[in-house]
């Protein structure tokens, strides 16, 4: 088993080297500015990407952001200046494209993390973080993973989102103890 985990870690290490730091810094700045202005952050993703972006929403909440995973029953309306953060490897998932279109109609801002810099969502987005790798739809194009289709995208997305959280924590001058004050306490 160790050799399989080593293969995954090595693959992710190599992919991580291709992430552009300036993309992370720009998204960090946009989100921190929105938080300071009291704007809401809406997060969306489908399938396994939805699982990753839910975890990202949880960490944003720990930072004190007003954030909501789209589709939850308690999700309020998006208003002008609010942000929709979309995690989509293909950048063309129909339900996510419709959310982005609706965000545009409401004069919201769109950020995305994707594999497709020219995908439909990225074309609508104010800013994109473009990750290297592949999805199930690109299994034979360009990059080839040793893992099952799409796994490296979700894994790298998770790590990248955690990296963004660390950057935002530092930019907002928060400590882990201060983040803990936002942690769930109904157990």
PDB file of C-alpha atoms in Angstrom:
ATOM      1  CA  UNK A   1       0.000   0.000   0.000  1.00  0.00           C
ATOM      2  CA  UNK A   2       2.822   2.426   0.778  1.00  0.00           C
ATOM      3  CA  UNK A   3       4.051   2.299  -2.810  1.00  0.00           C
ATOM      4  CA  UNK A   4       0.567   3.193  -4.122  1.00  0.00           C
ATOM      5  CA  UNK A   5       0.334   6.157  -1.739  1.00  0.00           C
ATOM      6  CA  UNK A   6       3.843   7.196  -2.755  1.00  0.00           C
ATOM      7  CA  UNK A   7       2.766   7.167  -6.421  1.00  0.00           C
ATOM      8  CA  UNK A   8      -0.219   9.412  -5.614  1.00  0.00           C
ATOM      9  CA  UNK A   9       1.856  11.814  -3.530  1.00  0.00           C
ATOM     10  CA  UNK A  10       4.539  12.059  -6.211  1.00  0.00           C
ATOM     11  CA  UNK A  11       1.915  12.740  -8.864  1.00  0.00           C
ATOM     12  CA  UNK A  12       0.348  15.491  -6.749  1.00  0.00           C
ATOM     13  CA  UNK A  13       3.753  16.972  -5.960  1.00  0.00           C
ATOM     14  CA  UNK A  14       4.582  17.198  -9.671  1.00  0.00           C
ATOM     15  CA  UNK A  15       1.186  18.706 -10.515  1.00  0.00           C
ATOM     16  CA  UNK A  16       1.402  21.227  -7.664  1.00  0.00           C
ATOM     17  CA  UNK A  17       4.581  22.657  -9.183  1.00  0.00           C
ATOM     18  CA  UNK A  18       2.504  23.797 -12.174  1.00  0.00           C
ATOM     19  CA  UNK A  19       0.029  25.889 -10.129  1.00  0.00           C
ATOM     20  CA  UNK A  20       0.564  29.609 -10.640  1.00  0.00           C
ATOM     21  CA  UNK A  21       1.106  31.393  -7.323  1.00  0.00           C
ATOM     22  CA  UNK A  22      -0.234  34.674  -8.696  1.00  0.00           C
ATOM     23  CA  UNK A  23      -3.597  33.008  -9.406  1.00  0.00           C
ATOM     24  CA  UNK A  24      -3.803  31.907  -5.779  1.00  0.00           C
ATOM     25  CA  UNK A  25      -2.798  35.346  -4.522  1.00  0.00           C
ATOM     26  CA  UNK A  26      -5.372  37.105  -6.691  1.00  0.00           C
ATOM     27  CA  UNK A  27      -8.230  34.833  -5.610  1.00  0.00           C
ATOM     28  CA  UNK A  28      -7.125  35.204  -1.991  1.00  0.00           C
ATOM     29  CA  UNK A  29      -7.186  38.994  -2.315  1.00  0.00           C
ATOM     30  CA  UNK A  30     -10.604  39.055  -4.019  1.00  0.00           C
ATOM     31  CA  UNK A  31     -12.156  36.804  -1.377  1.00  0.00           C
ATOM     32  CA  UNK A  32     -10.587  38.634   1.578  1.00  0.00           C
ATOM     33  CA  UNK A  33     -11.763  41.978   0.181  1.00  0.00           C
ATOM     34  CA  UNK A  34     -15.290  40.604  -0.217  1.00  0.00           C
ATOM     35  CA  UNK A  35     -15.228  39.323   3.360  1.00  0.00           C
ATOM     36  CA  UNK A  36     -14.125  42.722   4.678  1.00  0.00           C
ATOM     37  CA  UNK A  37     -16.994  44.334   2.733  1.00  0.00           C
ATOM     38  CA  UNK A  38     -19.523  41.917   4.273  1.00  0.00           C
ATOM     39  CA  UNK A  39     -20.234  40.184   0.958  1.00  0.00           C
ATOM     40  CA  UNK A  40     -21.381  36.577   0.870  1.00  0.00           C
ATOM     41  CA  UNK A  41     -19.409  33.763  -0.737  1.00  0.00           C
ATOM     42  CA  UNK A  42     -21.451  31.064  -2.471  1.00  0.00           C
ATOM     43  CA  UNK A  43     -19.715  27.809  -3.345  1.00  0.00           C
ATOM     44  CA  UNK A  44     -20.734  25.258  -5.951  1.00  0.00           C
ATOM     45  CA  UNK A  45     -19.437  22.011  -7.360  1.00  0.00           C
ATOM     46  CA  UNK A  46     -20.950  18.783  -8.658  1.00  0.00           C
ATOM     47  CA  UNK A  47     -20.100  15.212  -7.737  1.00  0.00           C
ATOM     48  CA  UNK A  48     -16.768  14.724  -6.011  1.00  0.00           C
ATOM     49  CA  UNK A  49     -15.852  18.349  -6.681  1.00  0.00           C
ATOM     50  CA  UNK A  50     -18.924  19.222  -4.636  1.00  0.00           C
ATOM     51  CA  UNK A  51     -17.447  17.309  -1.701  1.00  0.00           C
ATOM     52  CA  UNK A  52     -14.202  19.275  -1.983  1.00  0.00           C
ATOM     53  CA  UNK A  53     -15.916  22.654  -2.222  1.00  0.00           C
ATOM     54  CA  UNK A  54     -18.128  21.833   0.782  1.00  0.00           C
ATOM     55  CA  UNK A  55     -14.959  21.329   2.840  1.00  0.00           C
ATOM     56  CA  UNK A  56     -13.648  24.644   1.496  1.00  0.00           C
ATOM     57  CA  UNK A  57     -16.899  26.341   2.582  1.00  0.00           C
ATOM     58  CA  UNK A  58     -16.457  24.871   6.050  1.00  0.00           C
ATOM     59  CA  UNK A  59     -12.963  26.319   6.356  1.00  0.00           C
ATOM     60  CA  UNK A  60     -14.112  29.705   5.033  1.00  0.00           C
ATOM     61  CA  UNK A  61     -16.726  29.704   7.794  1.00  0.00           C
ATOM     62  CA  UNK A  62     -13.915  29.024  10.291  1.00  0.00           C
ATOM     63  CA  UNK A  63     -12.239  32.179   8.968  1.00  0.00           C
ATOM     64  CA  UNK A  64     -15.416  34.170   9.659  1.00  0.00           C
ATOM     65  CA  UNK A  65     -16.660  34.388   6.058  1.00  0.00           C
ATOM     66  CA  UNK A  66     -20.382  34.519   5.355  1.00  0.00           C
ATOM     67  CA  UNK A  67     -20.546  31.522   3.026  1.00  0.00           C
ATOM     68  CA  UNK A  68     -23.075  29.053   1.685  1.00  0.00           C
ATOM     69  CA  UNK A  69     -22.949  25.883  -0.387  1.00  0.00           C
ATOM     70  CA  UNK A  70     -25.408  26.380  -3.235  1.00  0.00           C
ATOM     71  CA  UNK A  71     -28.358  24.022  -3.011  1.00  0.00           C
ATOM     72  CA  UNK A  72     -28.578  23.798   0.769  1.00  0.00           C
ATOM     73  CA  UNK A  73     -32.004  24.746   2.064  1.00  0.00           C
ATOM     74  CA  UNK A  74     -30.595  27.637   4.121  1.00  0.00           C
ATOM     75  CA  UNK A  75     -28.850  29.281   1.144  1.00  0.00           C
ATOM     76  CA  UNK A  76     -29.978  32.923   0.825  1.00  0.00           C
ATOM     77  CA  UNK A  77     -30.203  34.830  -2.456  1.00  0.00           C
ATOM     78  CA  UNK A  78     -27.032  36.023  -4.141  1.00  0.00           C
ATOM     79  CA  UNK A  79     -26.917  39.809  -4.371  1.00  0.00           C
ATOM     80  CA  UNK A  80     -24.832  42.334  -6.252  1.00  0.00           C
ATOM     81  CA  UNK A  81     -21.149  42.072  -5.355  1.00  0.00           C
ATOM     82  CA  UNK A  82     -21.457  38.628  -3.747  1.00  0.00           C
ATOM     83  CA  UNK A  83     -19.129  35.908  -5.049  1.00  0.00           C
ATOM     84  CA  UNK A  84     -19.873  32.531  -6.584  1.00  0.00           C
ATOM     85  CA  UNK A  85     -16.841  30.238  -6.329  1.00  0.00           C
ATOM     86  CA  UNK A  86     -17.238  27.292  -8.728  1.00  0.00           C
ATOM     87  CA  UNK A  87     -15.097  24.167  -8.608  1.00  0.00           C
ATOM     88  CA  UNK A  88     -15.404  22.336 -11.919  1.00  0.00           C
ATOM     89  CA  UNK A  89     -12.742  20.293 -13.661  1.00  0.00           C
ATOM     90  CA  UNK A  90     -14.453  20.422 -17.023  1.00  0.00           C
ATOM     91  CA  UNK A  91     -15.693  23.978 -16.578  1.00  0.00           C
ATOM     92  CA  UNK A  92     -18.841  23.067 -18.455  1.00  0.00           C
ATOM     93  CA  UNK A  93     -21.091  21.136 -16.067  1.00  0.00           C
ATOM     94  CA  UNK A  94     -24.563  22.278 -17.114  1.00  0.00           C
ATOM     95  CA  UNK A  95     -25.948  23.029 -13.646  1.00  0.00           C
ATOM     96  CA  UNK A  96     -22.820  25.005 -12.716  1.00  0.00           C
ATOM     97  CA  UNK A  97     -22.886  26.968 -15.978  1.00  0.00           C
ATOM     98  CA  UNK A  98     -26.503  27.957 -15.204  1.00  0.00           C
ATOM     99  CA  UNK A  99     -25.457  29.110 -11.717  1.00  0.00           C
ATOM    100  CA  UNK A 100     -22.715  31.231 -13.235  1.00  0.00           C
ATOM    101  CA  UNK A 101     -25.160  32.741 -15.722  1.00  0.00           C
ATOM    102  CA  UNK A 102     -27.590  33.562 -12.904  1.00  0.00           C
ATOM    103  CA  UNK A 103     -24.728  35.124 -10.908  1.00  0.00           C
ATOM    104  CA  UNK A 104     -23.955  37.382 -13.887  1.00  0.00           C
ATOM    105  CA  UNK A 105     -27.629  38.398 -14.101  1.00  0.00           C
ATOM    106  CA  UNK A 106     -27.544  39.330 -10.394  1.00  0.00           C
ATOM    107  CA  UNK A 107     -24.322  41.336 -10.869  1.00  0.00           C
ATOM    108  CA  UNK A 108     -22.369  38.921  -8.719  1.00  0.00           C
ATOM    109  CA  UNK A 109     -18.731  38.021  -9.164  1.00  0.00           C
ATOM    110  CA  UNK A 110     -17.535  34.609 -10.332  1.00  0.00           C
ATOM    111  CA  UNK A 111     -14.333  32.849  -9.352  1.00  0.00           C
ATOM    112  CA  UNK A 112     -13.486  29.348 -10.487  1.00  0.00           C
ATOM    113  CA  UNK A 113     -10.981  26.579  -9.981  1.00  0.00           C
ATOM    114  CA  UNK A 114     -10.835  24.399 -13.058  1.00  0.00           C
ATOM    115  CA  UNK A 115      -8.694  22.444 -15.468  1.00  0.00           C
ATOM    116  CA  UNK A 116     -10.111  24.350 -18.423  1.00  0.00           C
ATOM    117  CA  UNK A 117      -8.953  27.955 -18.790  1.00  0.00           C
ATOM    118  CA  UNK A 118     -11.228  28.253 -21.844  1.00  0.00           C
ATOM    119  CA  UNK A 119     -14.222  26.447 -20.323  1.00  0.00           C
ATOM    120  CA  UNK A 120     -17.646  28.095 -20.240  1.00  0.00           C
ATOM    121  CA  UNK A 121     -17.419  28.943 -16.546  1.00  0.00           C
ATOM    122  CA  UNK A 122     -13.877  30.308 -16.811  1.00  0.00           C
ATOM    123  CA  UNK A 123     -14.980  32.578 -19.680  1.00  0.00           C
ATOM    124  CA  UNK A 124     -17.673  34.060 -17.411  1.00  0.00           C
ATOM    125  CA  UNK A 125     -15.414  34.259 -14.362  1.00  0.00           C
ATOM    126  CA  UNK A 126     -13.709  37.369 -13.131  1.00  0.00           C
ATOM    127  CA  UNK A 127     -10.731  35.198 -12.253  1.00  0.00           C
ATOM    128  CA  UNK A 128      -9.701  31.538 -12.495  1.00  0.00           C
ATOM    129  CA  UNK A 129      -7.263  29.227 -10.803  1.00  0.00           C
ATOM    130  CA  UNK A 130      -6.274  26.743 -13.492  1.00  0.00           C
ATOM    131  CA  UNK A 131      -5.024  23.431 -12.171  1.00  0.00           C
ATOM    132  CA  UNK A 132      -3.052  20.870 -14.165  1.00  0.00           C
ATOM    133  CA  UNK A 133      -4.371  17.331 -14.524  1.00  0.00           C
ATOM    134  CA  UNK A 134      -7.393  15.660 -16.070  1.00  0.00           C
ATOM    135  CA  UNK A 135     -11.025  14.727 -15.505  1.00  0.00           C
ATOM    136  CA  UNK A 136     -13.065  11.731 -16.564  1.00  0.00           C
ATOM    137  CA  UNK A 137     -13.943  13.654 -19.738  1.00  0.00           C
ATOM    138  CA  UNK A 138     -10.284  14.113 -20.672  1.00  0.00           C
ATOM    139  CA  UNK A 139      -8.913  10.712 -19.723  1.00  0.00           C
ATOM    140  CA  UNK A 140      -7.045  10.277 -22.986  1.00  0.00           C
ATOM    141  CA  UNK A 141      -6.130  13.896 -23.707  1.00  0.00           C
ATOM    142  CA  UNK A 142      -2.882  15.477 -22.577  1.00  0.00           C
ATOM    143  CA  UNK A 143      -1.961  14.505 -19.032  1.00  0.00           C
ATOM    144  CA  UNK A 144      -2.399  10.838 -18.069  1.00  0.00           C
ATOM    145  CA  UNK A 145      -2.783   9.877 -14.409  1.00  0.00           C
ATOM    146  CA  UNK A 146      -1.994   6.553 -12.784  1.00  0.00           C
ATOM    147  CA  UNK A 147      -5.116   7.043 -10.669  1.00  0.00           C
ATOM    148  CA  UNK A 148      -8.748   6.445 -11.556  1.00  0.00           C
ATOM    149  CA  UNK A 149     -10.193   9.141 -13.800  1.00  0.00           C
ATOM    150  CA  UNK A 150     -10.521  12.529 -12.155  1.00  0.00           C
ATOM    151  CA  UNK A 151      -9.017  11.587  -8.781  1.00  0.00           C
ATOM    152  CA  UNK A 152      -5.994  13.832  -9.142  1.00  0.00           C
ATOM    153  CA  UNK A 153      -8.237  16.853  -9.810  1.00  0.00           C
ATOM    154  CA  UNK A 154     -10.226  16.396  -6.604  1.00  0.00           C
ATOM    155  CA  UNK A 155      -7.075  15.720  -4.572  1.00  0.00           C
ATOM    156  CA  UNK A 156      -5.187  18.701  -5.965  1.00  0.00           C
ATOM    157  CA  UNK A 157      -8.289  20.885  -5.577  1.00  0.00           C
ATOM    158  CA  UNK A 158      -8.555  19.906  -1.917  1.00  0.00           C
ATOM    159  CA  UNK A 159      -4.905  20.756  -1.276  1.00  0.00           C
ATOM    160  CA  UNK A 160      -5.166  24.006  -3.224  1.00  0.00           C
ATOM    161  CA  UNK A 161      -8.267  25.054  -1.279  1.00  0.00           C
ATOM    162  CA  UNK A 162      -6.449  24.308   1.988  1.00  0.00           C
ATOM    163  CA  UNK A 163      -3.542  26.402   0.705  1.00  0.00           C
ATOM    164  CA  UNK A 164      -5.944  29.278  -0.020  1.00  0.00           C
ATOM    165  CA  UNK A 165      -7.311  28.984   3.520  1.00  0.00           C
ATOM    166  CA  UNK A 166      -3.792  29.305   4.924  1.00  0.00           C
ATOM    167  CA  UNK A 167      -3.140  32.347   2.746  1.00  0.00           C
ATOM    168  CA  UNK A 168      -6.427  33.992   3.770  1.00  0.00           C
ATOM    169  CA  UNK A 169      -5.818  33.203   7.436  1.00  0.00           C
ATOM    170  CA  UNK A 170      -2.490  34.992   7.204  1.00  0.00           C
ATOM    171  CA  UNK A 171      -3.847  37.908   5.164  1.00  0.00           C
ATOM    172  CA  UNK A 172      -6.659  38.402   7.697  1.00  0.00           C
ATOM    173  CA  UNK A 173      -4.145  38.088  10.568  1.00  0.00           C
ATOM    174  CA  UNK A 174      -6.090  35.267  12.208  1.00  0.00           C
ATOM    175  CA  UNK A 175      -4.727  32.516  14.408  1.00  0.00           C
ATOM    176  CA  UNK A 176      -5.831  28.904  14.513  1.00  0.00           C
ATOM    177  CA  UNK A 177      -7.254  29.662  17.974  1.00  0.00           C
ATOM    178  CA  UNK A 178      -9.399  32.444  16.506  1.00  0.00           C
ATOM    179  CA  UNK A 179     -10.559  30.065  13.776  1.00  0.00           C
ATOM    180  CA  UNK A 180     -11.517  27.527  16.431  1.00  0.00           C
ATOM    181  CA  UNK A 181     -13.972  30.086  17.862  1.00  0.00           C
ATOM    182  CA  UNK A 182     -16.011  29.625  14.636  1.00  0.00           C
ATOM    183  CA  UNK A 183     -15.974  25.818  14.875  1.00  0.00           C
ATOM    184  CA  UNK A 184     -19.225  23.912  15.425  1.00  0.00           C
ATOM    185  CA  UNK A 185     -20.036  23.310  19.094  1.00  0.00           C
ATOM    186  CA  UNK A 186     -23.333  21.385  18.980  1.00  0.00           C
ATOM    187  CA  UNK A 187     -22.192  17.826  19.468  1.00  0.00           C
TER     188      UNK A 187
END
